[in-house]
Amino acid sequence: MKTLICAPNSSIILSKLSPCRPNFPASYPTEKLNHPFCTLKPYASAKGFSSTPPTVGKDANERPIRRKNIDDGDADDELPSTVIYRIIRRILFCVGVPMGLGLMFMHIFGVLRENQVYDAPRWLAFMTAFLTFGASSVGIAYGALSASLDAEKDGSFLGVEQIQKNWVDMWQEEDAAAK
């Protein structure tokens, strides 16, 4: 039986077992990995958020990763970084608050049950988790739609008027793309 560790060719052979520790393999791989960890480098910009493609390797003369050709008409669809950060903040808030409340209620129910103060029925804990975690999943869409897409305007705290505007704009773009 072979087990993969970090690379396709390195493996541990499990056929010989040690008599004193039967759960651990007796032999370990001595060959070097095909892809050492020093060559695996993360890139700072995610795909789609950078204007220049990342280069692979240390040498600047190497060929960069090519992107698909994009029509020049789609260039105006890019959002400014202030709007992107505003959307991210709203999503984190709209997901984090209900998720934190759900975890807090689960902890409170557990402490009350352990200390025998109140034996909450299981359906109450289940419904609380269902509502709070469900609200956090809805928070992703709410956070994205409630953010103002105008770089100069912050919008209101709840963003209700922005949801109405962004919802209509989103469906108009969808209908235009379908035609």
PDB file of C-alpha atoms in Angstrom:
ATOM      1  CA  MET A   1       0.000   0.000   0.000  1.00  0.00           C
ATOM      2  CA  LYS A   2       1.421   3.368  -0.963  1.00  0.00           C
ATOM      3  CA  THR A   3       0.558   6.711   0.586  1.00  0.00           C
ATOM      4  CA  LEU A   4       1.203  10.024  -1.127  1.00  0.00           C
ATOM      5  CA  ILE A   5       2.966  12.760   0.774  1.00  0.00           C
ATOM      6  CA  CYS A   6       3.205  16.211  -0.854  1.00  0.00           C
ATOM      7  CA  ALA A   7       4.345  14.900  -4.245  1.00  0.00           C
ATOM      8  CA  PRO A   8       3.204  12.241  -6.674  1.00  0.00           C
ATOM      9  CA  ASN A   9       6.354  10.083  -6.497  1.00  0.00           C
ATOM     10  CA  SER A  10       7.230  10.126  -2.813  1.00  0.00           C
ATOM     11  CA  SER A  11       5.557   7.368  -0.831  1.00  0.00           C
ATOM     12  CA  ILE A  12       5.748   5.375   2.371  1.00  0.00           C
ATOM     13  CA  ILE A  13       5.826   1.620   1.992  1.00  0.00           C
ATOM     14  CA  LEU A  14       3.635   0.021   4.634  1.00  0.00           C
ATOM     15  CA  SER A  15       4.490  -3.619   4.013  1.00  0.00           C
ATOM     16  CA  LYS A  16       7.032  -3.954   6.866  1.00  0.00           C
ATOM     17  CA  LEU A  17       5.741  -3.006  10.279  1.00  0.00           C
ATOM     18  CA  SER A  18       7.842  -2.499  13.384  1.00  0.00           C
ATOM     19  CA  PRO A  19       7.214  -5.131  16.094  1.00  0.00           C
ATOM     20  CA  CYS A  20       7.248  -2.624  18.980  1.00  0.00           C
ATOM     21  CA  ARG A  21       5.040   0.019  17.291  1.00  0.00           C
ATOM     22  CA  PRO A  22       2.716  -1.762  14.884  1.00  0.00           C
ATOM     23  CA  ASN A  23       0.861   1.401  13.839  1.00  0.00           C
ATOM     24  CA  PHE A  24       3.923   3.175  12.398  1.00  0.00           C
ATOM     25  CA  PRO A  25       5.762   2.221   9.207  1.00  0.00           C
ATOM     26  CA  ALA A  26       9.256   0.767   9.482  1.00  0.00           C
ATOM     27  CA  SER A  27      10.679   2.434   6.370  1.00  0.00           C
ATOM     28  CA  TYR A  28      10.577   6.063   5.360  1.00  0.00           C
ATOM     29  CA  PRO A  29      11.161   7.574   1.934  1.00  0.00           C
ATOM     30  CA  THR A  30      14.733   8.721   1.391  1.00  0.00           C
ATOM     31  CA  GLU A  31      14.351  10.164  -2.094  1.00  0.00           C
ATOM     32  CA  LYS A  32      13.920  13.902  -2.592  1.00  0.00           C
ATOM     33  CA  LEU A  33      10.572  15.351  -3.474  1.00  0.00           C
ATOM     34  CA  ASN A  34      10.047  16.329  -7.099  1.00  0.00           C
ATOM     35  CA  HIS A  35       8.641  19.708  -6.055  1.00  0.00           C
ATOM     36  CA  PRO A  36      10.495  21.072  -3.018  1.00  0.00           C
ATOM     37  CA  PHE A  37       8.574  23.453  -0.804  1.00  0.00           C
ATOM     38  CA  CYS A  38      10.864  26.386  -1.632  1.00  0.00           C
ATOM     39  CA  THR A  39       9.539  26.532  -5.219  1.00  0.00           C
ATOM     40  CA  LEU A  40       5.894  26.692  -4.193  1.00  0.00           C
ATOM     41  CA  LYS A  41       5.221  30.401  -3.661  1.00  0.00           C
ATOM     42  CA  PRO A  42       1.855  32.047  -3.114  1.00  0.00           C
ATOM     43  CA  TYR A  43       0.947  35.010  -5.269  1.00  0.00           C
ATOM     44  CA  ALA A  44      -0.295  38.204  -3.653  1.00  0.00           C
ATOM     45  CA  SER A  45      -3.089  38.900  -6.105  1.00  0.00           C
ATOM     46  CA  ALA A  46      -5.967  36.557  -6.727  1.00  0.00           C
ATOM     47  CA  LYS A  47      -7.053  35.632 -10.223  1.00  0.00           C
ATOM     48  CA  GLY A  48      -9.246  38.325 -11.690  1.00  0.00           C
ATOM     49  CA  PHE A  49      -8.180  41.129  -9.351  1.00  0.00           C
ATOM     50  CA  SER A  50      -4.839  41.973 -10.921  1.00  0.00           C
ATOM     51  CA  SER A  51      -4.215  43.890 -14.110  1.00  0.00           C
ATOM     52  CA  THR A  52      -0.966  42.050 -14.866  1.00  0.00           C
ATOM     53  CA  PRO A  53      -0.631  38.260 -14.926  1.00  0.00           C
ATOM     54  CA  PRO A  54       1.789  36.746 -12.366  1.00  0.00           C
ATOM     55  CA  THR A  55       5.080  35.319 -13.597  1.00  0.00           C
ATOM     56  CA  VAL A  56       6.119  31.780 -12.726  1.00  0.00           C
ATOM     57  CA  GLY A  57       9.547  31.140 -11.235  1.00  0.00           C
ATOM     58  CA  LYS A  58      12.375  33.419 -10.141  1.00  0.00           C
ATOM     59  CA  ASP A  59      13.571  34.478 -13.584  1.00  0.00           C
ATOM     60  CA  ALA A  60      11.749  37.479 -15.043  1.00  0.00           C
ATOM     61  CA  ASN A  61      12.516  36.277 -18.585  1.00  0.00           C
ATOM     62  CA  GLU A  62      10.259  33.252 -18.197  1.00  0.00           C
ATOM     63  CA  ARG A  63       6.944  33.265 -19.987  1.00  0.00           C
ATOM     64  CA  PRO A  64       4.042  34.624 -17.883  1.00  0.00           C
ATOM     65  CA  ILE A  65       0.779  32.772 -17.454  1.00  0.00           C
ATOM     66  CA  ARG A  66      -1.542  33.838 -20.234  1.00  0.00           C
ATOM     67  CA  ARG A  67      -5.065  34.988 -19.660  1.00  0.00           C
ATOM     68  CA  LYS A  68      -8.005  34.538 -21.948  1.00  0.00           C
ATOM     69  CA  ASN A  69      -8.606  37.383 -24.348  1.00  0.00           C
ATOM     70  CA  ILE A  70     -11.100  39.889 -23.007  1.00  0.00           C
ATOM     71  CA  ASP A  71     -12.996  42.288 -25.232  1.00  0.00           C
ATOM     72  CA  ASP A  72     -12.177  45.950 -24.723  1.00  0.00           C
ATOM     73  CA  GLY A  73     -15.861  46.607 -23.984  1.00  0.00           C
ATOM     74  CA  ASP A  74     -15.604  44.643 -20.707  1.00  0.00           C
ATOM     75  CA  ALA A  75     -12.798  46.837 -19.333  1.00  0.00           C
ATOM     76  CA  ASP A  76     -15.257  49.361 -17.865  1.00  0.00           C
ATOM     77  CA  ASP A  77     -16.868  46.655 -15.681  1.00  0.00           C
ATOM     78  CA  GLU A  78     -13.970  46.634 -13.194  1.00  0.00           C
ATOM     79  CA  LEU A  79     -14.809  47.904  -9.722  1.00  0.00           C
ATOM     80  CA  PRO A  80     -12.544  50.342  -7.878  1.00  0.00           C
ATOM     81  CA  SER A  81     -10.672  48.953  -4.884  1.00  0.00           C
ATOM     82  CA  THR A  82     -12.667  51.120  -2.462  1.00  0.00           C
ATOM     83  CA  VAL A  83     -15.889  49.475  -3.651  1.00  0.00           C
ATOM     84  CA  ILE A  84     -14.365  45.994  -3.422  1.00  0.00           C
ATOM     85  CA  TYR A  85     -13.201  46.635   0.145  1.00  0.00           C
ATOM     86  CA  ARG A  86     -16.635  48.034   1.023  1.00  0.00           C
ATOM     87  CA  ILE A  87     -18.293  44.870  -0.312  1.00  0.00           C
ATOM     88  CA  ILE A  88     -15.855  42.656   1.600  1.00  0.00           C
ATOM     89  CA  ARG A  89     -16.465  44.563   4.844  1.00  0.00           C
ATOM     90  CA  ARG A  90     -20.229  44.251   4.451  1.00  0.00           C
ATOM     91  CA  ILE A  91     -20.029  40.529   3.663  1.00  0.00           C
ATOM     92  CA  LEU A  92     -17.766  39.873   6.661  1.00  0.00           C
ATOM     93  CA  PHE A  93     -20.118  41.815   8.937  1.00  0.00           C
ATOM     94  CA  CYS A  94     -23.297  40.200   7.569  1.00  0.00           C
ATOM     95  CA  VAL A  95     -21.805  36.714   7.859  1.00  0.00           C
ATOM     96  CA  GLY A  96     -19.790  37.186  11.054  1.00  0.00           C
ATOM     97  CA  VAL A  97     -22.487  38.607  13.316  1.00  0.00           C
ATOM     98  CA  PRO A  98     -25.073  35.817  12.820  1.00  0.00           C
ATOM     99  CA  MET A  99     -22.343  33.163  12.910  1.00  0.00           C
ATOM    100  CA  GLY A 100     -20.972  34.591  16.158  1.00  0.00           C
ATOM    101  CA  LEU A 101     -24.469  34.743  17.650  1.00  0.00           C
ATOM    102  CA  GLY A 102     -25.088  31.121  16.678  1.00  0.00           C
ATOM    103  CA  LEU A 103     -21.853  29.949  18.262  1.00  0.00           C
ATOM    104  CA  MET A 104     -22.558  32.051  21.360  1.00  0.00           C
ATOM    105  CA  PHE A 105     -26.040  30.538  21.775  1.00  0.00           C
ATOM    106  CA  MET A 106     -24.687  27.011  21.309  1.00  0.00           C
ATOM    107  CA  HIS A 107     -22.087  27.686  24.021  1.00  0.00           C
ATOM    108  CA  ILE A 108     -24.704  29.178  26.345  1.00  0.00           C
ATOM    109  CA  PHE A 109     -27.004  26.162  25.878  1.00  0.00           C
ATOM    110  CA  GLY A 110     -24.081  23.838  26.642  1.00  0.00           C
ATOM    111  CA  VAL A 111     -23.049  25.732  29.786  1.00  0.00           C
ATOM    112  CA  LEU A 112     -26.634  25.859  31.063  1.00  0.00           C
ATOM    113  CA  ARG A 113     -27.014  22.117  30.520  1.00  0.00           C
ATOM    114  CA  GLU A 114     -23.664  21.251  32.173  1.00  0.00           C
ATOM    115  CA  ASN A 115     -24.398  23.378  35.234  1.00  0.00           C
ATOM    116  CA  GLN A 116     -27.942  21.969  35.393  1.00  0.00           C
ATOM    117  CA  VAL A 117     -29.446  25.457  35.404  1.00  0.00           C
ATOM    118  CA  TYR A 118     -31.746  24.909  32.437  1.00  0.00           C
ATOM    119  CA  ASP A 119     -32.109  21.802  30.348  1.00  0.00           C
ATOM    120  CA  ALA A 120     -32.997  23.386  27.004  1.00  0.00           C
ATOM    121  CA  PRO A 121     -34.789  21.055  24.631  1.00  0.00           C
ATOM    122  CA  ARG A 122     -32.718  19.919  21.694  1.00  0.00           C
ATOM    123  CA  TRP A 123     -35.136  21.401  19.185  1.00  0.00           C
ATOM    124  CA  LEU A 124     -34.472  24.874  20.632  1.00  0.00           C
ATOM    125  CA  ALA A 125     -30.721  24.520  20.111  1.00  0.00           C
ATOM    126  CA  PHE A 126     -31.325  23.077  16.650  1.00  0.00           C
ATOM    127  CA  MET A 127     -33.674  25.892  15.595  1.00  0.00           C
ATOM    128  CA  THR A 128     -31.299  28.530  16.984  1.00  0.00           C
ATOM    129  CA  ALA A 129     -28.411  27.060  14.994  1.00  0.00           C
ATOM    130  CA  PHE A 130     -30.593  26.704  11.906  1.00  0.00           C
ATOM    131  CA  LEU A 131     -31.715  30.342  12.030  1.00  0.00           C
ATOM    132  CA  THR A 132     -28.370  31.927  12.865  1.00  0.00           C
ATOM    133  CA  PHE A 133     -26.259  29.871  10.460  1.00  0.00           C
ATOM    134  CA  GLY A 134     -28.922  30.279   7.781  1.00  0.00           C
ATOM    135  CA  ALA A 135     -28.862  34.033   8.325  1.00  0.00           C
ATOM    136  CA  SER A 136     -25.081  34.018   7.956  1.00  0.00           C
ATOM    137  CA  SER A 137     -25.356  32.224   4.618  1.00  0.00           C
ATOM    138  CA  VAL A 138     -27.901  34.781   3.428  1.00  0.00           C
ATOM    139  CA  GLY A 139     -25.483  37.458   4.660  1.00  0.00           C
ATOM    140  CA  ILE A 140     -23.172  36.775   1.722  1.00  0.00           C
ATOM    141  CA  ALA A 141     -25.759  37.889  -0.811  1.00  0.00           C
ATOM    142  CA  TYR A 142     -27.030  40.685   1.417  1.00  0.00           C
ATOM    143  CA  GLY A 143     -23.538  42.053   1.978  1.00  0.00           C
ATOM    144  CA  ALA A 144     -22.744  42.046  -1.726  1.00  0.00           C
ATOM    145  CA  LEU A 145     -26.033  43.615  -2.803  1.00  0.00           C
ATOM    146  CA  SER A 146     -26.271  46.215  -0.023  1.00  0.00           C
ATOM    147  CA  ALA A 147     -22.905  47.843  -0.778  1.00  0.00           C
ATOM    148  CA  SER A 148     -22.844  51.045  -2.780  1.00  0.00           C
ATOM    149  CA  LEU A 149     -21.148  50.492  -6.140  1.00  0.00           C
ATOM    150  CA  ASP A 150     -20.293  54.180  -6.428  1.00  0.00           C
ATOM    151  CA  ALA A 151     -16.761  54.908  -5.188  1.00  0.00           C
ATOM    152  CA  GLU A 152     -17.696  58.349  -3.810  1.00  0.00           C
ATOM    153  CA  LYS A 153     -20.838  57.296  -1.902  1.00  0.00           C
ATOM    154  CA  ASP A 154     -20.663  55.124   1.200  1.00  0.00           C
ATOM    155  CA  GLY A 155     -24.364  54.394   1.383  1.00  0.00           C
ATOM    156  CA  SER A 156     -26.423  53.881   4.515  1.00  0.00           C
ATOM    157  CA  PHE A 157     -25.699  51.525   7.393  1.00  0.00           C
ATOM    158  CA  LEU A 158     -28.289  48.910   6.386  1.00  0.00           C
ATOM    159  CA  GLY A 159     -28.053  49.578   2.648  1.00  0.00           C
ATOM    160  CA  VAL A 160     -31.729  48.969   1.895  1.00  0.00           C
ATOM    161  CA  GLU A 161     -31.878  51.559  -0.901  1.00  0.00           C
ATOM    162  CA  GLN A 162     -28.714  50.097  -2.449  1.00  0.00           C
ATOM    163  CA  ILE A 163     -30.259  46.619  -2.450  1.00  0.00           C
ATOM    164  CA  GLN A 164     -33.251  47.932  -4.379  1.00  0.00           C
ATOM    165  CA  LYS A 165     -30.990  49.651  -6.917  1.00  0.00           C
ATOM    166  CA  ASN A 166     -28.441  46.820  -7.248  1.00  0.00           C
ATOM    167  CA  TRP A 167     -31.138  44.136  -7.520  1.00  0.00           C
ATOM    168  CA  VAL A 168     -32.783  45.911 -10.471  1.00  0.00           C
ATOM    169  CA  ASP A 169     -29.406  46.561 -12.140  1.00  0.00           C
ATOM    170  CA  MET A 170     -28.364  42.936 -11.716  1.00  0.00           C
ATOM    171  CA  TRP A 171     -31.515  41.609 -13.378  1.00  0.00           C
ATOM    172  CA  GLN A 172     -31.312  44.182 -16.195  1.00  0.00           C
ATOM    173  CA  GLU A 173     -27.751  43.003 -16.955  1.00  0.00           C
ATOM    174  CA  GLU A 174     -28.943  39.384 -16.864  1.00  0.00           C
ATOM    175  CA  ASP A 175     -31.775  40.124 -19.296  1.00  0.00           C
ATOM    176  CA  ALA A 176     -29.438  42.048 -21.609  1.00  0.00           C
ATOM    177  CA  ALA A 177     -26.937  39.166 -21.599  1.00  0.00           C
ATOM    178  CA  ALA A 178     -29.695  36.677 -22.408  1.00  0.00           C
ATOM    179  CA  LYS A 179     -30.783  38.637 -25.510  1.00  0.00           C
TER     180      LYS A 179
END
